[in-house]
Amino acid sequence: KDFRDAMMKLSLAYPIVVKTPSGMSTTDVYICSNEKEATDALDSIVDKVGPDGRTVNMALLEEYIGGIEFAINLIAFNDRSHLLVTDMWKYKKTHKARYDNAEICNPADYPQLISYACSVAKAAGIKYGAAHVELKARQDGDGKYIDPVMIEIGARLSGGRKSTMAQAAIDDWDPFTSLIESHCGQRCRSIPDSTNFLTPDRFVRHIFLPIENAGKIKEIQLETSAVATMHSSAIIVKAGEVVKETTDIVSCAGFVWLVGEMKQVDTDTEKILSSFTLVLDKS
């Protein structure tokens, strides 16, 4: 009844989002298609310890926004007439809304999205430093992404090592030095004012390695020696640890970052995914 009343008041229809008010990295976020799923999500959030270590006494109910998720990163300098789009990422998710990978995009291919992201950052009052805009957009019949809707706006660099990967993908770009220069009121010395966005010189893919089944880890298998585009990796879990099935970013087994020519990155992605295995203790 609580859900029905709240949905009527907000003019919502399934699917809806039920989430913790104190989360991060998609932790405790549930996409619910019916009342039972919504009630189960509520029960898993309220009166439980949240991602920030505090007991949660309420849950948020939100409209579910469909489409493809993008992250667009910008930076503002006081000597530029407009925000500079530094890097852009497109997320691929599984049917369970779990992250599969994120790959760098050429902003030139998404004019409506970058224009929208710049408008959002300006509306939020970002005049110095970084802006991180997350949005969703749908694809029209011609394959173009249209009708963007803001998911998040923050005055920060992108997380998930993406600032480092943008630096690896774009020649002569240093997001960290540029951030400091911006906040110090210095000029953007290396990029002409006529430049609206930076174009990646190399392709980047961030691969999320999921835990498919709960249990105690006996062995972690991941072969990276023959991966030509290997940039870096991080394995979060370890042998002997008891794990649950991946439901969000922070419950992944690990991550791999690839940089290079797109065709080779595609080949190496298959190598990574085919070699990765968590062997569980069946005793």
Tab-separated table of C-alpha atoms in Angstrom:
chain	number	residue	atom	x	y	z
A	1	LYS	CA	0.000	0.000	0.000
A	2	ASP	CA	2.838	2.399	0.822
A	3	PHE	CA	4.324	1.807	-2.614
A	4	ARG	CA	1.009	2.210	-4.389
A	5	ASP	CA	0.264	5.472	-2.575
A	6	ALA	CA	3.753	6.853	-3.203
A	7	MET	CA	3.667	5.876	-6.873
A	8	MET	CA	0.282	7.503	-7.352
A	9	LYS	CA	1.471	10.684	-5.650
A	10	LEU	CA	4.546	10.803	-7.899
A	11	SER	CA	2.668	9.631	-11.030
A	12	LEU	CA	5.055	6.696	-11.433
A	13	ALA	CA	4.576	3.366	-13.146
A	14	TYR	CA	6.749	0.248	-13.121
A	15	PRO	CA	9.616	-0.171	-13.594
A	16	ILE	CA	10.761	2.047	-10.727
A	17	VAL	CA	14.009	2.514	-8.830
A	18	VAL	CA	14.265	1.801	-5.102
A	19	LYS	CA	17.596	2.873	-3.620
A	20	THR	CA	19.397	3.751	-0.431
A	21	PRO	CA	19.717	7.469	0.353
A	22	SER	CA	23.358	6.967	1.359
A	23	GLY	CA	24.888	4.937	-1.453
A	24	MET	CA	27.615	5.192	-4.042
A	25	SER	CA	28.751	3.264	-7.126
A	26	THR	CA	25.258	1.761	-7.683
A	27	THR	CA	25.329	0.011	-4.281
A	28	ASP	CA	21.846	-0.848	-2.963
A	29	VAL	CA	20.096	0.373	-6.106
A	30	TYR	CA	17.268	-1.843	-7.390
A	31	ILE	CA	15.268	-1.666	-10.602
A	32	CYS	CA	11.859	-3.095	-9.737
A	33	SER	CA	9.258	-4.320	-12.222
A	34	ASN	CA	6.465	-5.107	-9.760
A	35	GLU	CA	5.321	-4.599	-6.172
A	36	LYS	CA	6.973	-7.758	-4.846
A	37	GLU	CA	10.363	-6.710	-6.216
A	38	ALA	CA	9.877	-3.227	-4.782
A	39	THR	CA	8.933	-4.616	-1.358
A	40	ASP	CA	11.929	-6.981	-1.396
A	41	ALA	CA	14.203	-4.061	-2.287
A	42	LEU	CA	12.761	-1.989	0.557
A	43	ASP	CA	13.322	-4.834	3.006
A	44	SER	CA	16.955	-5.168	1.896
A	45	ILE	CA	17.628	-1.462	2.510
A	46	VAL	CA	15.647	-0.249	5.542
A	47	ASP	CA	16.990	-1.086	9.018
A	48	LYS	CA	20.176	-2.464	7.432
A	49	VAL	CA	23.699	-1.064	7.520
A	50	GLY	CA	24.151	1.105	4.421
A	51	PRO	CA	27.219	1.538	2.208
A	52	ASP	CA	28.460	4.392	4.406
A	53	GLY	CA	28.375	2.219	7.554
A	54	ARG	CA	25.267	3.796	9.088
A	55	THR	CA	21.886	2.174	9.640
A	56	VAL	CA	19.400	3.204	6.957
A	57	ASN	CA	15.900	4.188	8.125
A	58	MET	CA	14.321	5.013	4.774
A	59	ALA	CA	14.565	4.321	1.037
A	60	LEU	CA	14.205	6.538	-1.994
A	61	LEU	CA	11.632	5.901	-4.703
A	62	GLU	CA	12.491	7.238	-8.146
A	63	GLU	CA	11.384	7.159	-11.740
A	64	TYR	CA	13.340	4.658	-13.828
A	65	ILE	CA	14.956	6.353	-16.807
A	66	GLY	CA	15.714	4.025	-19.687
A	67	GLY	CA	18.350	4.394	-22.368
A	68	ILE	CA	22.120	4.167	-22.570
A	69	GLU	CA	24.268	5.673	-19.838
A	70	PHE	CA	27.049	8.149	-20.617
A	71	ALA	CA	29.553	10.060	-18.504
A	72	ILE	CA	30.809	13.382	-19.876
A	73	ASN	CA	33.707	15.167	-18.179
A	74	LEU	CA	34.350	18.876	-18.575
A	75	ILE	CA	36.637	21.544	-17.193
A	76	ALA	CA	36.169	25.291	-16.841
A	77	PHE	CA	38.896	27.936	-17.161
A	78	ASN	CA	38.324	31.616	-16.475
A	79	ASP	CA	39.916	32.641	-19.797
A	80	ARG	CA	37.677	30.405	-21.927
A	81	SER	CA	34.297	31.505	-23.231
A	82	HIS	CA	32.872	27.995	-22.794
A	83	LEU	CA	33.426	24.713	-20.964
A	84	LEU	CA	35.876	22.234	-22.474
A	85	VAL	CA	34.683	18.634	-22.856
A	86	THR	CA	37.763	16.582	-21.973
A	87	ASP	CA	36.543	12.995	-22.233
A	88	MET	CA	33.332	11.031	-22.698
A	89	TRP	CA	32.401	7.455	-21.785
A	90	LYS	CA	29.658	5.068	-22.813
A	91	TYR	CA	28.570	2.294	-20.442
A	92	LYS	CA	27.410	-1.156	-21.404
A	93	LYS	CA	25.275	-3.036	-18.886
A	94	THR	CA	23.935	-6.574	-18.619
A	95	HIS	CA	20.232	-7.445	-18.556
A	96	LYS	CA	20.508	-7.259	-14.748
A	97	ALA	CA	21.597	-3.601	-15.033
A	98	ARG	CA	25.070	-4.636	-13.880
A	99	TYR	CA	28.055	-2.852	-15.424
A	100	ASP	CA	29.817	-4.823	-18.165
A	101	ASN	CA	32.286	-2.257	-19.508
A	102	ALA	CA	32.840	1.415	-20.218
A	103	GLU	CA	34.564	2.733	-23.330
A	104	ILE	CA	35.856	6.116	-24.354
A	105	CYS	CA	33.941	7.984	-27.064
A	106	ASN	CA	34.718	10.696	-29.573
A	107	PRO	CA	32.575	13.676	-28.478
A	108	ALA	CA	32.246	14.726	-32.123
A	109	ASP	CA	29.889	11.789	-32.624
A	110	TYR	CA	27.488	12.969	-29.877
A	111	PRO	CA	26.805	16.700	-30.452
A	112	GLN	CA	23.420	16.767	-28.709
A	113	LEU	CA	24.780	15.016	-25.621
A	114	ILE	CA	27.817	17.248	-25.148
A	115	SER	CA	25.731	20.370	-25.705
A	116	TYR	CA	23.307	19.154	-23.041
A	117	ALA	CA	26.147	18.308	-20.612
A	118	CYS	CA	27.624	21.789	-21.023
A	119	SER	CA	24.217	23.334	-20.336
A	120	VAL	CA	23.809	21.228	-17.188
A	121	ALA	CA	27.249	22.213	-15.867
A	122	LYS	CA	26.544	25.899	-16.529
A	123	ALA	CA	23.146	25.661	-14.850
A	124	ALA	CA	24.837	24.123	-11.802
A	125	GLY	CA	27.150	27.139	-11.624
A	126	ILE	CA	30.466	25.436	-12.371
A	127	LYS	CA	32.886	28.244	-13.322
A	128	TYR	CA	36.191	26.733	-12.216
A	129	GLY	CA	37.539	23.198	-12.180
A	130	ALA	CA	35.998	19.924	-13.206
A	131	ALA	CA	32.424	18.947	-13.963
A	132	HIS	CA	31.264	15.336	-14.171
A	133	VAL	CA	27.897	14.829	-15.856
A	134	GLU	CA	26.179	11.460	-16.001
A	135	LEU	CA	23.182	11.137	-18.290
A	136	LYS	CA	21.033	8.700	-20.203
A	137	ALA	CA	19.949	9.010	-23.816
A	138	ARG	CA	17.949	6.953	-26.226
A	139	GLN	CA	18.887	5.948	-29.760
A	140	ASP	CA	16.692	6.979	-32.676
A	141	GLY	CA	16.093	5.035	-35.883
A	142	ASP	CA	19.245	6.482	-37.452
A	143	GLY	CA	21.423	5.360	-34.553
A	144	LYS	CA	21.861	8.860	-33.121
A	145	TYR	CA	21.586	9.412	-29.372
A	146	ILE	CA	18.894	11.921	-28.499
A	147	ASP	CA	16.716	13.173	-25.625
A	148	PRO	CA	19.400	13.232	-22.905
A	149	VAL	CA	18.299	13.213	-19.260
A	150	MET	CA	20.620	14.115	-16.390
A	151	ILE	CA	21.371	11.431	-13.809
A	152	GLU	CA	24.114	13.211	-11.847
A	153	ILE	CA	26.171	16.404	-11.872
A	154	GLY	CA	29.239	16.810	-9.683
A	155	ALA	CA	32.141	19.275	-9.431
A	156	ARG	CA	34.762	16.542	-9.658
A	157	LEU	CA	36.935	14.484	-11.943
A	158	SER	CA	35.582	11.147	-13.075
A	159	GLY	CA	36.115	8.114	-10.848
A	160	GLY	CA	37.024	4.552	-11.794
A	161	ARG	CA	40.486	5.558	-13.031
A	162	LYS	CA	38.889	7.273	-16.034
A	163	SER	CA	40.874	10.492	-15.628
A	164	THR	CA	44.068	8.450	-15.785
A	165	MET	CA	42.753	6.566	-18.808
A	166	ALA	CA	41.784	9.802	-20.558
A	167	GLN	CA	45.349	10.966	-20.060
A	168	ALA	CA	46.546	7.718	-21.663
A	169	ALA	CA	44.139	8.124	-24.598
A	170	ILE	CA	44.597	11.832	-25.417
A	171	ASP	CA	47.975	13.202	-26.449
A	172	ASP	CA	49.321	16.106	-24.366
A	173	TRP	CA	46.393	16.058	-21.918
A	174	ASP	CA	46.988	16.162	-18.161
A	175	PRO	CA	43.663	16.349	-16.266
A	176	PHE	CA	45.305	16.669	-12.863
A	177	THR	CA	47.570	19.617	-13.682
A	178	SER	CA	44.726	21.244	-15.611
A	179	LEU	CA	42.423	20.928	-12.602
A	180	ILE	CA	44.939	22.699	-10.358
A	181	GLU	CA	45.550	25.424	-12.957
A	182	SER	CA	41.826	26.010	-13.306
A	183	HIS	CA	41.244	26.431	-9.570
A	184	CYS	CA	44.252	28.753	-9.359
A	185	GLY	CA	42.701	31.000	-11.994
A	186	GLN	CA	45.426	30.291	-14.522
A	187	ARG	CA	44.893	30.319	-18.236
A	188	CYS	CA	44.280	27.226	-20.324
A	189	ARG	CA	47.585	27.611	-22.131
A	190	SER	CA	47.714	24.558	-24.369
A	191	ILE	CA	44.204	24.382	-25.873
A	192	PRO	CA	42.752	27.089	-28.181
A	193	ASP	CA	39.533	28.756	-27.073
A	194	SER	CA	37.896	27.566	-30.297
A	195	THR	CA	38.289	23.935	-29.160
A	196	ASN	CA	35.018	22.602	-27.744
A	197	PHE	CA	36.199	19.078	-26.955
A	198	LEU	CA	39.286	16.866	-26.926
A	199	THR	CA	39.484	13.957	-29.361
A	200	PRO	CA	40.918	10.646	-28.119
A	201	ASP	CA	43.976	9.418	-30.041
A	202	ARG	CA	43.568	5.885	-28.729
A	203	PHE	CA	40.639	3.693	-27.742
A	204	VAL	CA	40.084	2.747	-24.091
A	205	ARG	CA	37.881	0.096	-22.528
A	206	HIS	CA	37.312	-0.417	-18.799
A	207	ILE	CA	36.253	-4.033	-18.192
A	208	PHE	CA	34.309	-5.015	-15.066
A	209	LEU	CA	35.033	-8.555	-13.865
A	210	PRO	CA	31.912	-9.926	-12.142
A	211	ILE	CA	31.375	-12.561	-9.479
A	212	GLU	CA	28.779	-14.817	-11.079
A	213	ASN	CA	28.177	-17.118	-8.104
A	214	ALA	CA	28.443	-16.756	-4.345
A	215	GLY	CA	30.873	-18.924	-2.403
A	216	LYS	CA	34.416	-19.249	-1.065
A	217	ILE	CA	37.138	-18.475	-3.598
A	218	LYS	CA	39.659	-21.274	-4.122
A	219	GLU	CA	41.570	-19.771	-7.035
A	220	ILE	CA	41.515	-16.674	-9.282
A	221	GLN	CA	42.441	-17.208	-12.920
A	222	LEU	CA	43.242	-14.248	-15.180
A	223	GLU	CA	45.763	-14.366	-18.036
A	224	THR	CA	47.130	-10.966	-19.118
A	225	SER	CA	50.608	-11.766	-20.473
A	226	ALA	CA	49.441	-12.008	-24.112
A	227	VAL	CA	47.208	-8.926	-23.970
A	228	ALA	CA	48.801	-6.357	-26.287
A	229	THR	CA	46.703	-3.385	-25.148
A	230	MET	CA	46.988	-4.053	-21.407
A	231	HIS	CA	47.276	-0.836	-19.413
A	232	SER	CA	46.511	-1.935	-15.851
A	233	SER	CA	44.325	-4.169	-13.717
A	234	ALA	CA	43.071	-4.503	-10.168
A	235	ILE	CA	41.792	-7.662	-8.495
A	236	ILE	CA	39.799	-6.799	-5.379
A	237	VAL	CA	38.984	-10.289	-4.106
A	238	LYS	CA	41.458	-12.944	-2.977
A	239	ALA	CA	41.651	-16.676	-2.502
A	240	GLY	CA	39.979	-17.839	0.707
A	241	GLU	CA	37.481	-14.994	0.733
A	242	VAL	CA	33.738	-15.676	0.873
A	243	VAL	CA	31.989	-13.563	-1.762
A	244	LYS	CA	28.489	-12.760	-2.966
A	245	GLU	CA	27.274	-12.420	-6.534
A	246	THR	CA	28.127	-9.051	-8.088
A	247	THR	CA	25.282	-6.537	-7.924
A	248	ASP	CA	27.145	-3.220	-8.301
A	249	ILE	CA	30.525	-1.696	-9.085
A	250	VAL	CA	32.122	-2.222	-5.678
A	251	SER	CA	31.131	-5.897	-5.523
A	252	CYS	CA	33.030	-6.774	-8.715
A	253	ALA	CA	35.953	-9.188	-8.479
A	254	GLY	CA	38.179	-6.695	-10.247
A	255	PHE	CA	38.795	-4.493	-13.257
A	256	VAL	CA	40.973	-4.380	-16.358
A	257	TRP	CA	41.840	-1.284	-18.411
A	258	LEU	CA	42.883	-1.627	-22.066
A	259	VAL	CA	44.330	1.121	-24.304
A	260	GLY	CA	45.144	0.937	-28.002
A	261	GLU	CA	43.632	0.525	-31.438
A	262	MET	CA	39.946	-0.389	-31.225
A	263	LYS	CA	40.165	-3.660	-33.150
A	264	GLN	CA	43.003	-4.893	-30.952
A	265	VAL	CA	41.154	-3.794	-27.794
A	266	ASP	CA	38.143	-5.822	-28.961
A	267	THR	CA	40.378	-8.870	-29.468
A	268	ASP	CA	42.041	-8.407	-26.098
A	269	THR	CA	38.675	-7.958	-24.379
A	270	GLU	CA	37.716	-11.444	-25.530
A	271	LYS	CA	41.035	-12.794	-24.226
A	272	ILE	CA	40.456	-11.213	-20.820
A	273	LEU	CA	36.883	-12.416	-20.478
A	274	SER	CA	37.658	-15.955	-21.660
A	275	SER	CA	40.613	-16.305	-19.291
A	276	PHE	CA	38.932	-14.874	-16.171
A	277	THR	CA	37.546	-17.494	-13.814
A	278	LEU	CA	36.803	-17.591	-10.113
A	279	VAL	CA	37.195	-21.181	-8.943
A	280	LEU	CA	34.990	-21.744	-5.901
A	281	ASP	CA	35.648	-24.202	-3.110
A	282	LYS	CA	32.965	-26.884	-3.372
A	283	SER	CA	33.935	-28.707	-0.168
